[in-house]
Coordinates of C-alpha atoms in Angstrom, one line a residue:
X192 CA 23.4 16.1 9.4
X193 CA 20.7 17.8 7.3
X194 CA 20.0 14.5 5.1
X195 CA 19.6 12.7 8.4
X196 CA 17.2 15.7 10.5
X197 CA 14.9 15.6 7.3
X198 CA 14.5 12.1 6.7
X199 CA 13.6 12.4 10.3
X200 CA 10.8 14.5 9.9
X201 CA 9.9 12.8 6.8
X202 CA 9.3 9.3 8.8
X203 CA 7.7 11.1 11.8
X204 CA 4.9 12.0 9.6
X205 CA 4.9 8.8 8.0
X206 CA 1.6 6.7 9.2
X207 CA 1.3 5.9 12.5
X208 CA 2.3 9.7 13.2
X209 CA 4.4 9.9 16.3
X210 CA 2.7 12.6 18.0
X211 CA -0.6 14.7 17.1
X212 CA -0.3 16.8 13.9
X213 CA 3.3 14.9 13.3
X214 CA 2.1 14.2 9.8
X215 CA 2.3 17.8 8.6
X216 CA 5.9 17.3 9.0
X217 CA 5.8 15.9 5.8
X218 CA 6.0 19.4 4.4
X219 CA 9.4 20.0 6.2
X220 CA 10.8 16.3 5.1
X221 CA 9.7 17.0 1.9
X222 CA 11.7 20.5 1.6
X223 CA 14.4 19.5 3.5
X224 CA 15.1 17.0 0.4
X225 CA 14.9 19.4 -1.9
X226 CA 17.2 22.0 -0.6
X227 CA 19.7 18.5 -0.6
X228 CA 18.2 18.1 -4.1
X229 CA 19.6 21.9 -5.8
X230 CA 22.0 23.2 -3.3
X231 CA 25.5 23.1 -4.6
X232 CA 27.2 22.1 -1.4
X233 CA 25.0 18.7 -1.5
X234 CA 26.4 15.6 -3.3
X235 CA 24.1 12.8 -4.3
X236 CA 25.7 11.2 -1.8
X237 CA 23.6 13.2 0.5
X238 CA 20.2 12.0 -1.2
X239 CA 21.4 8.4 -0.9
X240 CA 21.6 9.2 3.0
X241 CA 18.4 10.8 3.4
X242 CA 16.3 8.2 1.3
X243 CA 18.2 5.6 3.5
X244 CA 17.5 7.1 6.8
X245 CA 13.8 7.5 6.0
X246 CA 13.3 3.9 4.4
X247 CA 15.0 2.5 7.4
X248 CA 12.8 4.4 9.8
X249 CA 8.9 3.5 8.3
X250 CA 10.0 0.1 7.3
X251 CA 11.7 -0.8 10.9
X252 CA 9.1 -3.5 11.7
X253 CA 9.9 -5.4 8.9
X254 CA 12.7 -6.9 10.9
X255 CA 10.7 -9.0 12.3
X256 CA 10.1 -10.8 9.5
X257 CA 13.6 -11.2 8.0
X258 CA 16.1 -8.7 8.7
X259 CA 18.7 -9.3 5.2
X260 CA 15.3 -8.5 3.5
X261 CA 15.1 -5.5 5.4
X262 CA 18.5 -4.1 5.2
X263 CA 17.9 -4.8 1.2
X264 CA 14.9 -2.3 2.1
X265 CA 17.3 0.4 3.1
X266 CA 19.8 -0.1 0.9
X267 CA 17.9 -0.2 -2.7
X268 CA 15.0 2.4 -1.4
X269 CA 17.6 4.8 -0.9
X270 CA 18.2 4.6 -4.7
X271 CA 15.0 5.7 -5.8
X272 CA 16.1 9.5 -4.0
X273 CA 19.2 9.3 -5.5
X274 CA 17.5 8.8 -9.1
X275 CA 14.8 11.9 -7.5
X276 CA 17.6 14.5 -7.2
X277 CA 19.6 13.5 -10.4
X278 CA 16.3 14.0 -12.2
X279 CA 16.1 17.7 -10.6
X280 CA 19.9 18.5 -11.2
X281 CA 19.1 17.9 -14.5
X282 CA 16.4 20.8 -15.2
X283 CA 16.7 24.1 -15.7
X284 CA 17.2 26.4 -12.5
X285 CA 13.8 28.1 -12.8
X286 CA 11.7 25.1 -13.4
X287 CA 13.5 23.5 -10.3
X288 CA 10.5 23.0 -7.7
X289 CA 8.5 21.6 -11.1
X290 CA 10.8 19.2 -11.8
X291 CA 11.5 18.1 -8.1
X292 CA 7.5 17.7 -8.1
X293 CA 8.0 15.2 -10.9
X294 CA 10.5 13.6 -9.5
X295 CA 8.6 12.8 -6.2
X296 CA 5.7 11.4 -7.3
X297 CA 7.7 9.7 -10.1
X298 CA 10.0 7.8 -8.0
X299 CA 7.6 6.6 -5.5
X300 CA 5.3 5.6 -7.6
X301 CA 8.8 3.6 -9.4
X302 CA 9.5 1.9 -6.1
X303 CA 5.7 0.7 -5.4
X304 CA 5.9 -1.1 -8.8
X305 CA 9.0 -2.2 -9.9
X306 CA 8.6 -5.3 -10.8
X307 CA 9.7 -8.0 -8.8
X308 CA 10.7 -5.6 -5.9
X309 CA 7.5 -3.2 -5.6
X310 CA 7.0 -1.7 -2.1
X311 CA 4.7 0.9 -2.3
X312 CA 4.7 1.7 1.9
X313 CA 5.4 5.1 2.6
X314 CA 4.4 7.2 0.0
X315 CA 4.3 11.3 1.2
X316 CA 0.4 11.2 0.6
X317 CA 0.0 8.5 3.5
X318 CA 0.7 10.9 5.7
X319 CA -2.6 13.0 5.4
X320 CA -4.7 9.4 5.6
X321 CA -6.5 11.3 8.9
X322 CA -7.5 14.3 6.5
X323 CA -9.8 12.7 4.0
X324 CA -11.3 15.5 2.8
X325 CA -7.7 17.4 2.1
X326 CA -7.1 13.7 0.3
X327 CA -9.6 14.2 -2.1
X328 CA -6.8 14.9 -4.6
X329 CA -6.0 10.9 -5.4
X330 CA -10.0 11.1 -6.4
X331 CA -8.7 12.9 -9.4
X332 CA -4.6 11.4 -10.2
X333 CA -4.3 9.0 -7.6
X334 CA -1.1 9.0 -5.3
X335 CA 1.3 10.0 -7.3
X336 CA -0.6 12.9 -8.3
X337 CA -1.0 14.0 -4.5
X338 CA 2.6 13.2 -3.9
X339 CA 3.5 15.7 -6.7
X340 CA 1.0 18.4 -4.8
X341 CA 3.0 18.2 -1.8
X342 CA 6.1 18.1 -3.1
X343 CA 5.3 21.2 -5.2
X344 CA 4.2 23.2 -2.2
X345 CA 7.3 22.3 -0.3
X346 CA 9.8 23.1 -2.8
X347 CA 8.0 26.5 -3.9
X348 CA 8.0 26.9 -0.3
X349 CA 11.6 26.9 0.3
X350 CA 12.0 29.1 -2.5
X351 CA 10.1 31.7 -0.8
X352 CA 12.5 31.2 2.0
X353 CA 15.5 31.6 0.1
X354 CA 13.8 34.8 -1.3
X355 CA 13.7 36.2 1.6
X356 CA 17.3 35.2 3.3
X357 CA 19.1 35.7 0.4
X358 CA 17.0 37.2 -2.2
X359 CA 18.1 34.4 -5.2
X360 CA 15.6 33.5 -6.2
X361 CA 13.8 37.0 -6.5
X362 CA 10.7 37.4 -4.3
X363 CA 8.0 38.0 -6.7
X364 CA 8.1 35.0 -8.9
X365 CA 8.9 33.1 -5.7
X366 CA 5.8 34.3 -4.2
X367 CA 3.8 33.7 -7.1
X368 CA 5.4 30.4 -7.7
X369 CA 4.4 29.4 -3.9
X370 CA 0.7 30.7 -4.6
X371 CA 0.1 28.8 -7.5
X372 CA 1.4 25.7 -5.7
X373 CA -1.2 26.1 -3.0
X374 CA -3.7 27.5 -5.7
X375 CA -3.7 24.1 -7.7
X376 CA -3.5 21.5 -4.8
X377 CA -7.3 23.4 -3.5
X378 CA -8.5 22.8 -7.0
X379 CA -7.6 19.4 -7.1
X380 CA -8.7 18.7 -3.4
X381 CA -12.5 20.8 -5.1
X382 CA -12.1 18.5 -8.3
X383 CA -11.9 15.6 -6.3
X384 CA -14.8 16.1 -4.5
X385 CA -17.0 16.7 -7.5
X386 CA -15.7 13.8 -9.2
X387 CA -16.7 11.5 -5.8
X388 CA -20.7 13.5 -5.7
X389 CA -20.4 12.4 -9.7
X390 CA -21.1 8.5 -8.7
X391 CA -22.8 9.5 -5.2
X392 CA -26.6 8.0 -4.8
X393 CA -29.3 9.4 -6.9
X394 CA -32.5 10.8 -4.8
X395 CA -33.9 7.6 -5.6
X396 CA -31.2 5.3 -4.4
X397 CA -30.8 7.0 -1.1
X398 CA -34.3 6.8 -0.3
X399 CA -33.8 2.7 -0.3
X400 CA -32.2 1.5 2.2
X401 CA -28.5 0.9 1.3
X402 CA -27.1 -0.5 4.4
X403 CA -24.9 -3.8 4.4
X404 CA -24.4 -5.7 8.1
X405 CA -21.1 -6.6 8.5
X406 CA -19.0 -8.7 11.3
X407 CA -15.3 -9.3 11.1
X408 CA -13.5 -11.4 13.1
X409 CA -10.0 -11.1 14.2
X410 CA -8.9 -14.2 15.5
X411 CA -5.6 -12.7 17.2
X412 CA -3.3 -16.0 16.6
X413 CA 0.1 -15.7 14.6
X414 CA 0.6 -18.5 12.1
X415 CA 4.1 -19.1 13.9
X416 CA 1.6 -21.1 16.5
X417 CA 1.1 -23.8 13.9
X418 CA 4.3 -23.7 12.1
X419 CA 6.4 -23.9 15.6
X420 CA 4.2 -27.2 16.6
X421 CA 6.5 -29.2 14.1
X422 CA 4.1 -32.4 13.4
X423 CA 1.4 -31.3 15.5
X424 CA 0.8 -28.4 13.2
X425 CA -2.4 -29.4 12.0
X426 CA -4.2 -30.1 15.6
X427 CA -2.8 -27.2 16.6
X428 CA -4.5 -25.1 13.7
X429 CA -8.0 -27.1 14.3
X430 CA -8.1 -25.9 17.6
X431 CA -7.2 -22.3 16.9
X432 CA -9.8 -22.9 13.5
X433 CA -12.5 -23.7 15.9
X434 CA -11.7 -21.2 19.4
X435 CA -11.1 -18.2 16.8
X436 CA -13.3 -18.9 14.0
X437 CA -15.9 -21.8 14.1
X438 CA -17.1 -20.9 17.4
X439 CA -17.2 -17.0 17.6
X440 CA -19.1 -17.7 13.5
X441 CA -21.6 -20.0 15.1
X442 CA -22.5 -17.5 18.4
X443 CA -22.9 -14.7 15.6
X444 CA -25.4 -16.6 13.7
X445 CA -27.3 -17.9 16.8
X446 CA -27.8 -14.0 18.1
X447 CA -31.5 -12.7 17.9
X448 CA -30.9 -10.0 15.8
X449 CA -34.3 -7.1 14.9
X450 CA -35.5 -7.4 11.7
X451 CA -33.5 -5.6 8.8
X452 CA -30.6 -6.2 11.0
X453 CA -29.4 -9.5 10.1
X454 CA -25.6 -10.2 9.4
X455 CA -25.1 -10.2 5.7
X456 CA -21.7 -10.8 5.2
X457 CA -19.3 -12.5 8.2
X458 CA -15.4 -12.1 7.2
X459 CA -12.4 -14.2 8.1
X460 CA -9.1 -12.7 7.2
X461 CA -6.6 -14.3 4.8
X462 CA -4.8 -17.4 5.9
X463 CA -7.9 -18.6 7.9
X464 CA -8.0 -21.9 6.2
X465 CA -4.8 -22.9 6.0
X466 CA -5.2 -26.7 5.6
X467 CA -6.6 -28.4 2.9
X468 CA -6.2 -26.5 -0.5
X469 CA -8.8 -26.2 -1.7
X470 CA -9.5 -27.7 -5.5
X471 CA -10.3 -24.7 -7.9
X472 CA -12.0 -27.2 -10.2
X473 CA -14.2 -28.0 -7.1
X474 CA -15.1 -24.8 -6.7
X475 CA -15.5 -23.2 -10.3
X476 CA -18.1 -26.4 -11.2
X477 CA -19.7 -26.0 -8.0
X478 CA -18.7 -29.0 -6.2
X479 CA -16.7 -27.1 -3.4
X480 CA -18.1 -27.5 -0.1
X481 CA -17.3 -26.6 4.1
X482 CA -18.1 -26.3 7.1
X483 CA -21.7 -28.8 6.4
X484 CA -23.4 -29.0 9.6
X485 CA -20.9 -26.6 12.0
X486 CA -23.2 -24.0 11.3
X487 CA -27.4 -23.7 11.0
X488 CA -29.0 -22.6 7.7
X489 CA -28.8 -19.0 7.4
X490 CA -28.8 -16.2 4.8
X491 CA -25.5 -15.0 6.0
X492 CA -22.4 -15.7 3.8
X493 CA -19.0 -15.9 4.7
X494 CA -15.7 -14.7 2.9
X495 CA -12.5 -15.9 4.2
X496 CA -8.6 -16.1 2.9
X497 CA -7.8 -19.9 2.0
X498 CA -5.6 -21.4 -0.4
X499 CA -7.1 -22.8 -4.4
X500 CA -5.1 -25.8 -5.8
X501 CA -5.2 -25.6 -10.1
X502 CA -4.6 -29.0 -11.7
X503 CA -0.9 -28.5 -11.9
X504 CA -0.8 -28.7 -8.4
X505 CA 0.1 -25.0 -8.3
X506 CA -1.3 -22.8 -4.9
X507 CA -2.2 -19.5 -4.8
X508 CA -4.0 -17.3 -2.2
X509 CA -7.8 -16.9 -2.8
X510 CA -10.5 -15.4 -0.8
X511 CA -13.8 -17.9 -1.0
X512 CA -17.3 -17.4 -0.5
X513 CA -19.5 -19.8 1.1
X514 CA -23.5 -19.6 1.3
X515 CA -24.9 -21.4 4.6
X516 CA -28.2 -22.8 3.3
X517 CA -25.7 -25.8 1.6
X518 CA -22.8 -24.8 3.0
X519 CA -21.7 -24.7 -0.9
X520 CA -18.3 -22.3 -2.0
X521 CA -20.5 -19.9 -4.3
X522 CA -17.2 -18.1 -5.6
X523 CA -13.6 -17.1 -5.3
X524 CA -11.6 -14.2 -6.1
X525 CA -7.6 -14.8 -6.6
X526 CA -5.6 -13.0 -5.0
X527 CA -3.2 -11.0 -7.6
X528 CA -0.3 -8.7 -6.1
X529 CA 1.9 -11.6 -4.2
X530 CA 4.2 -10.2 -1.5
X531 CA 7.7 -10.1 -2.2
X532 CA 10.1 -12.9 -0.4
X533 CA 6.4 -14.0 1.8
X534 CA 4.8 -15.4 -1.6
X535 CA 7.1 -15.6 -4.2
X536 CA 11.3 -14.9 -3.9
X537 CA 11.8 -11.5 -6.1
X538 CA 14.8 -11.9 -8.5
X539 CA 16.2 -15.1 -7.1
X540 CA 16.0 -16.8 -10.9
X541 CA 18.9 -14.5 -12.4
X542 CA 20.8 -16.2 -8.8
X543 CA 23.2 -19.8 -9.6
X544 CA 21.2 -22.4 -8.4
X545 CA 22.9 -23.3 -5.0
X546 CA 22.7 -19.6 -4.1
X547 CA 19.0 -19.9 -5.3
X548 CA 18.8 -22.9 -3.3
X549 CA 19.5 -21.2 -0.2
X550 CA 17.6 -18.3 -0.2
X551 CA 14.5 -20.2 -0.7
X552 CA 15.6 -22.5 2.5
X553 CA 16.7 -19.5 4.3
X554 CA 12.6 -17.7 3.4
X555 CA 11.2 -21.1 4.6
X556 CA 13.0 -21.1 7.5
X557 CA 12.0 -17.6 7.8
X558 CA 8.1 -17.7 7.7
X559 CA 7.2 -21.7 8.2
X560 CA 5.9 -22.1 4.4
X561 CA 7.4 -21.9 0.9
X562 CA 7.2 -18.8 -1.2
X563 CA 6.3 -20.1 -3.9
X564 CA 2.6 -18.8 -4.4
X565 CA 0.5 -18.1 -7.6
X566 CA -1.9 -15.3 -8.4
X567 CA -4.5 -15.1 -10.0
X568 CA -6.7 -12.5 -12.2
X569 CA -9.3 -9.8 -11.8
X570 CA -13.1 -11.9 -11.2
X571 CA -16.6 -10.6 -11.4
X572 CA -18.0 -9.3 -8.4
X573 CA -19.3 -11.7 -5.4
X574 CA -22.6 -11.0 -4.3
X575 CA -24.2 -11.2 -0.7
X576 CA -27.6 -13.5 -0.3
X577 CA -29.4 -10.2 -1.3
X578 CA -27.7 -9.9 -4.2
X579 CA -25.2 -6.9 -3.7
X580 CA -22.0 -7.0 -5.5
X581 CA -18.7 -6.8 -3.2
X582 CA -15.5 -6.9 -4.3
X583 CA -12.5 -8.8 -2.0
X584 CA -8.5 -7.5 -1.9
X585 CA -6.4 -10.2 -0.1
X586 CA -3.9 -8.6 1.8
X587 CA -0.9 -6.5 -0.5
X588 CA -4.0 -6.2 -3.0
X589 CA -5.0 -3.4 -1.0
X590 CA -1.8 -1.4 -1.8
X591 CA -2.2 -1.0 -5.6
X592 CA -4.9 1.3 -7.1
X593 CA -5.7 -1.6 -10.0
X594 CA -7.5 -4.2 -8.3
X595 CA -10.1 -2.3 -6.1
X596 CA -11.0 -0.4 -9.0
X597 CA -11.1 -2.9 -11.3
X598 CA -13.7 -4.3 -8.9
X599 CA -15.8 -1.3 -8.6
X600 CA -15.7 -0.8 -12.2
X601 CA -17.5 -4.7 -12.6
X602 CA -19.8 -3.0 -10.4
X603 CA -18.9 -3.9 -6.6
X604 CA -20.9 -1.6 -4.4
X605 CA -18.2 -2.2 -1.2
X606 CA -15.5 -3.9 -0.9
X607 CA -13.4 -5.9 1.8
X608 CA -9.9 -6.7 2.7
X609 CA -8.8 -9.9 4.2
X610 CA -5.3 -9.3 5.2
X611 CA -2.8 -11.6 7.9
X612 CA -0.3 -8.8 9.2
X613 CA 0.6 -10.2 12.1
X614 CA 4.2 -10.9 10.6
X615 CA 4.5 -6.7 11.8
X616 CA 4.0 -7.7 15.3
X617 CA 2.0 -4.3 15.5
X618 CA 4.5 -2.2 14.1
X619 CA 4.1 1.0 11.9
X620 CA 3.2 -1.2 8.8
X621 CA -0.1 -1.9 10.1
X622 CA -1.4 1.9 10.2
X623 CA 0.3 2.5 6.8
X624 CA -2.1 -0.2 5.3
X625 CA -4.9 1.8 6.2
X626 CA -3.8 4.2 5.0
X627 CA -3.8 2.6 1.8
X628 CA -7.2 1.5 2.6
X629 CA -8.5 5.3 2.7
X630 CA -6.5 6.0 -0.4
X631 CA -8.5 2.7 -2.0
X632 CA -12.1 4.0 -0.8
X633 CA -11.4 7.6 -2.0
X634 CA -9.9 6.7 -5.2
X635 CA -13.1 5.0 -5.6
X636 CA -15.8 6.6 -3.7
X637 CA -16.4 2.6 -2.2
X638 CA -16.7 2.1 1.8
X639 CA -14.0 -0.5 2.4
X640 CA -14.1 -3.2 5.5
X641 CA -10.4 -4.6 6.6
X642 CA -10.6 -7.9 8.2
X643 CA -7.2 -9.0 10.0
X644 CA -5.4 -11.7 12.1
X645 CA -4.5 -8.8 15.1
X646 CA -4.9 -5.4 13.4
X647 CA -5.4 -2.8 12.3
X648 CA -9.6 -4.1 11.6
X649 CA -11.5 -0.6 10.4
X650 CA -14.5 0.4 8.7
X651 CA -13.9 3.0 6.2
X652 CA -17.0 4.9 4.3
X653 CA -16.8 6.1 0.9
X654 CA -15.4 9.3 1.8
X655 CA -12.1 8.2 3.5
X656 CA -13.4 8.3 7.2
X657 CA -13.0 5.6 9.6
X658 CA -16.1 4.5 11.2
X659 CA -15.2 1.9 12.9
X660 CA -12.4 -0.1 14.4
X661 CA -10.8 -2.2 16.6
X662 CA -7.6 -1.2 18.5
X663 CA -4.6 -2.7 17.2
X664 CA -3.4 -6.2 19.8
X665 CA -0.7 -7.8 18.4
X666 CA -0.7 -11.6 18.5
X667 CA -1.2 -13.5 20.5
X668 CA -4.1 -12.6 22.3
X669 CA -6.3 -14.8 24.6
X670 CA -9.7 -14.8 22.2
X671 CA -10.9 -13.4 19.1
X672 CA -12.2 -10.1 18.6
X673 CA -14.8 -8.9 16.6
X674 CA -15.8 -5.4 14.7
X675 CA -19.5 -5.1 14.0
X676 CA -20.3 -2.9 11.2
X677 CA -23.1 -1.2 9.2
X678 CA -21.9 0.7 6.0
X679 CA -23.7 2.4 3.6
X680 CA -22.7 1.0 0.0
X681 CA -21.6 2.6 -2.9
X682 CA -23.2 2.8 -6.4
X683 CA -20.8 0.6 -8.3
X684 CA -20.3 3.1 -10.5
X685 CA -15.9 4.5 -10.5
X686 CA -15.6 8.2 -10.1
X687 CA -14.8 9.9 -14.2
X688 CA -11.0 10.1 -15.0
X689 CA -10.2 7.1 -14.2
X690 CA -7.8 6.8 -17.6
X691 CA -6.1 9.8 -15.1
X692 CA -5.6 7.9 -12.3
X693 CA -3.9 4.9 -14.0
X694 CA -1.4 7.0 -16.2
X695 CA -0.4 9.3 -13.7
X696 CA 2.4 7.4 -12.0
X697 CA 3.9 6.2 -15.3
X698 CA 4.1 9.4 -16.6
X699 CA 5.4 10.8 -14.0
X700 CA 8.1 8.5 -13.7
X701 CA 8.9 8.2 -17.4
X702 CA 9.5 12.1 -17.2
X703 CA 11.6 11.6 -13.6
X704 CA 13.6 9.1 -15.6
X705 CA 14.3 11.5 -18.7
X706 CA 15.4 14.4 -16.3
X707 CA 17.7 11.9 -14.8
X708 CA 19.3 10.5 -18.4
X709 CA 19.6 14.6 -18.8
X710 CA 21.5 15.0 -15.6
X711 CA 23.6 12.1 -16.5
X712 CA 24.5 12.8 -20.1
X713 CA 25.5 16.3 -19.1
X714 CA 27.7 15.2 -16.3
X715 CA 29.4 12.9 -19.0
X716 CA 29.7 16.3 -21.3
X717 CA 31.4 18.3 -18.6
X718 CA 33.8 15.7 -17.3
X719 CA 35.0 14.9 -21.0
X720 CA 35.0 18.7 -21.4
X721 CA 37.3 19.4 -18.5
X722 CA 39.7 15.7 -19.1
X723 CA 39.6 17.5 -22.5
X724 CA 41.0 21.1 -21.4
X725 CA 42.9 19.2 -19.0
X726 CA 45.1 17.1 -21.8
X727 CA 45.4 20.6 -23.6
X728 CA 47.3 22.5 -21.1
X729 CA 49.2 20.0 -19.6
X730 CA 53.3 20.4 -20.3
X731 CA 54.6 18.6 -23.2
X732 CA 51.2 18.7 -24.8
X733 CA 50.8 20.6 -28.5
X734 CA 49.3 22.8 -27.2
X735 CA 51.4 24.1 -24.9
X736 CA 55.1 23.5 -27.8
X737 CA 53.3 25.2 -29.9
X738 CA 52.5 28.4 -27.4
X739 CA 56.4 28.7 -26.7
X740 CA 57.7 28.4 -30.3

């Protein structure tokens, strides 16, 4: 019952939070599994049940999509705890809370990229997403390094708890243990904020004006509208293409707008164009055109989520950006973290062929296209008619601290996220992307625009705040939406200890998996101790002749 009540709490505070303030239950969850993790009564078995019971819980929308994929979910996420408490079983009783700090942060960051199979939703740190300035911590070691905060708080925490019920461990140390938890998690929350006022605007920069107009639209359709038309599919898509794009673009470009107001960037979100692919030779020698004549001449560029054809006839997602003076595709940025089972089919090679067979049939069958998507690799910047860099994540790009800054490292002074969720049907997932999002922009010290099909569309500034949104509708709706936007851009310049923020995780995990290999070994020991002792006093052994003679 305990493993289930704090998994509970665990994916109460798990983005969206069920009630105000639920996401300080994450303290609670977080303790609860450690008590699981070092009490004696506990069995793994009880880990496995708690890890289960929370994935099932943050992840339940994903049934939507395809429910064997999220039972597998459950099932293999509730490993990763299991690994957690071996890897704390296997340290020393006084460096306990340490080692269960570890083995947080080491084990989600495991799940969010094993290869193949990463699913990096519902990571502890999420949970604080409304408390940017607390959050200032993955400024300095990313998520994993937050994780490991919080996890060290709650485990020192229980300790003090324990001190004082039972007196084992002794108060004093337990005390001083639990200060020095909260003392370092304020001095990375301070650190973080210096390193983000390291790339901030000079005097000089913030006297010119840094503003960038935005508009996103959110067109408020799910694909399965096209797919389900059978061989209508592709009128049906023109006529969404042109209610929920074409024409809500065009009445944006044809508004009177004051000087120093004029739209500089309009953004579509990913799968906009589903039909044709686009050629990537086309568009890399500069031949790529659309939309000539739908739209009058204007300084205002769009950047929209199509598909780029490479002259194998492979297809891979891509956002594109096309300049309306001659309607030309200026640029293109790949996108490079593929979803798992919606773009390519995780582990299915190491499956007999007719089994492999039919798992691709039954993901077809499942979301209307093949998985069988390409990405592509990190691009320069694109640049806005006045010439400021902005960097583009396409969807799951958004959840991995690599791409967005790799972009702001080239120099991007915002970035944007095109992004079709609508396979959630507004569930939970939609909130914990952005919460990504305000993990991305404070990593970074970038404002961050999310353009999606029906949700969750927000502005988030270079500090972590939401500025602007639009209400999550689930599709379908009637009519297009759109969030208007003006942020004030970044430097282009990625906050110092970056080399931090990239080795974290691994390091983490890599010492989460030694304490495990410990635990393990030393189960082996004591077992072939015991079989050992066992064999020697059992009658009719030497042992025991040799006692009586």
């Amino acid at each position: 019952m305990l493993a289930i009540v704090g998994a509970l709490l665990l994916g109460f505070s798990a983005p969206p939070a069920i009630v105000p303030f639920a996401e300080w239950l994450v303290l609670p969850g977080l303790a609860v599994w450690f008590v699981l993790a070092t009490s004696e009564r506990a069995t793994l078995r009880h880990s496995y049940v708690y890890g289960c019971v929370y994935m099932a819980w943050f992840s339940w929308s994903v049934r939507h999509i395809m429910l064997p994929a999220y039972l597998a979910i459950v099932v293999v996420g509730g490993l990763y705890f299991l690994l957690g408490t071996a890897a704390v079983r296997g340290a020393p009783k006084r460096g306990r809370s340490l080692a269960f700090a570890i083995a947080v942060a080491g084990t989600f960051w495991l799940r969010a990229m094993m290869p193949d199979i990463y699913y990096p939703h519902g990571q502890p740190c999420h949970s604080l997403w409304q408390w940017p300035a607390l959050m200032r911590i993955v400024t300095v070691g990313g998520e994993p390094l937050m994780n490991a905060l919080l996890a060290l708080v709650a485990a020192t925490g229980v300790q003090v708890w324990q001190s004082w019920r039972v007196a084992v461990p002794a108060w004093r140390p337990s005390l001083l243990r639990f200060g020095g938890a909260v003392a370092v998690t304020v001095a990375a929350v301070l650190a973080g904020h210096l390193l983000a006022a390291a790339v901030a605007p000079t005097a000089d920069e913030a006297a010119a004006d840094r503003s960038v107009h935005i508009a996103a639209i959110e067109p408020g359709y799910h694909p399965f509208e096209i797919w389900g038309a059978g061989p209508r599919w592709h009128e049906v898509f023109m006529d969404l293409l042109e209610q929920r794009l074409l024409a809500p673009t065009a009445a944006l470009l044809q508004e009177q707008r004051p000087a120093g107001q004029e739209l500089d960037l309009i953004l579509w979100p990913e799968s906009s164009l589903l039909a044709p692919t686009i050629p990537l030779a086309d568009v890399e020698s500069g031949r790529g055109a659309l939309f000539s004549g739908r739209f009058p001449k204007s300084d205002t560029r769009i950047a929209f989520g199509a598909s780029l054809e490479d002259d194998q006839g492979g297809v891979g997602p891509a956002t594109l950006l096309v300049e309306l003076q001659n309607h030309r595709i200026l640029d293109y940025q790949p996108k490079q973290w593929l979803v798992p089972g919606g773009e390519f089919l995780p582990l299915v090679g190491i499956l007999p062929k007719s089994w492999a067979d039919s798992v691709r049939l039954s993901f077809q069958a499942a979301l209307g296209t093949p998985a069988n998507c390409l990405s592509g690799a990190a691009r320069r910047p694109m640049k806005t008619a006045a010439g400021v860099p902005f960097g583009s994540l396409l969807c799951y790009d958004n959840a991995f601290y690599g791409p967005a800054a790799d972009r702001v490292a080239a120099g991007a002074e915002f970035l944007v996220v095109l992004s079709n969720e609508t396979w959630y049907r507004g569930g939970a997932e939609l909130t914990q992307l952005v919460a990504m999002t305000v993990v991305r922009a404070l990593e970074n010290a970038v404002p961050i625009v999310r353009c999606t099909m029906d949700g969750h569309s927000v502005a988030v500034d270079a500090n972590g705040q939401v500025v602007a949104e639009l209400t999550i509708a689930p599709a379908p709706q009637p009519a297009a939406r759109i969030l208007e936007v003006s942020i004030d851009r970044a430097t282009g310049r990625i906050p110092p200890m970056a080399w931090l923020r990239r080795s974290c995780g691994w390091v983490l995990a890599l010492l989460t998996a030694l304490g495990a290999a410990h635990s393990v070994l030393r189960w082996v020991r004591i077992r072939s101790a015991r079989t050992a002792l066992s064999a020697a006093v059992a009658p009719g052994s030497s042992g025991d002749s040799s006692g009586g003679s």
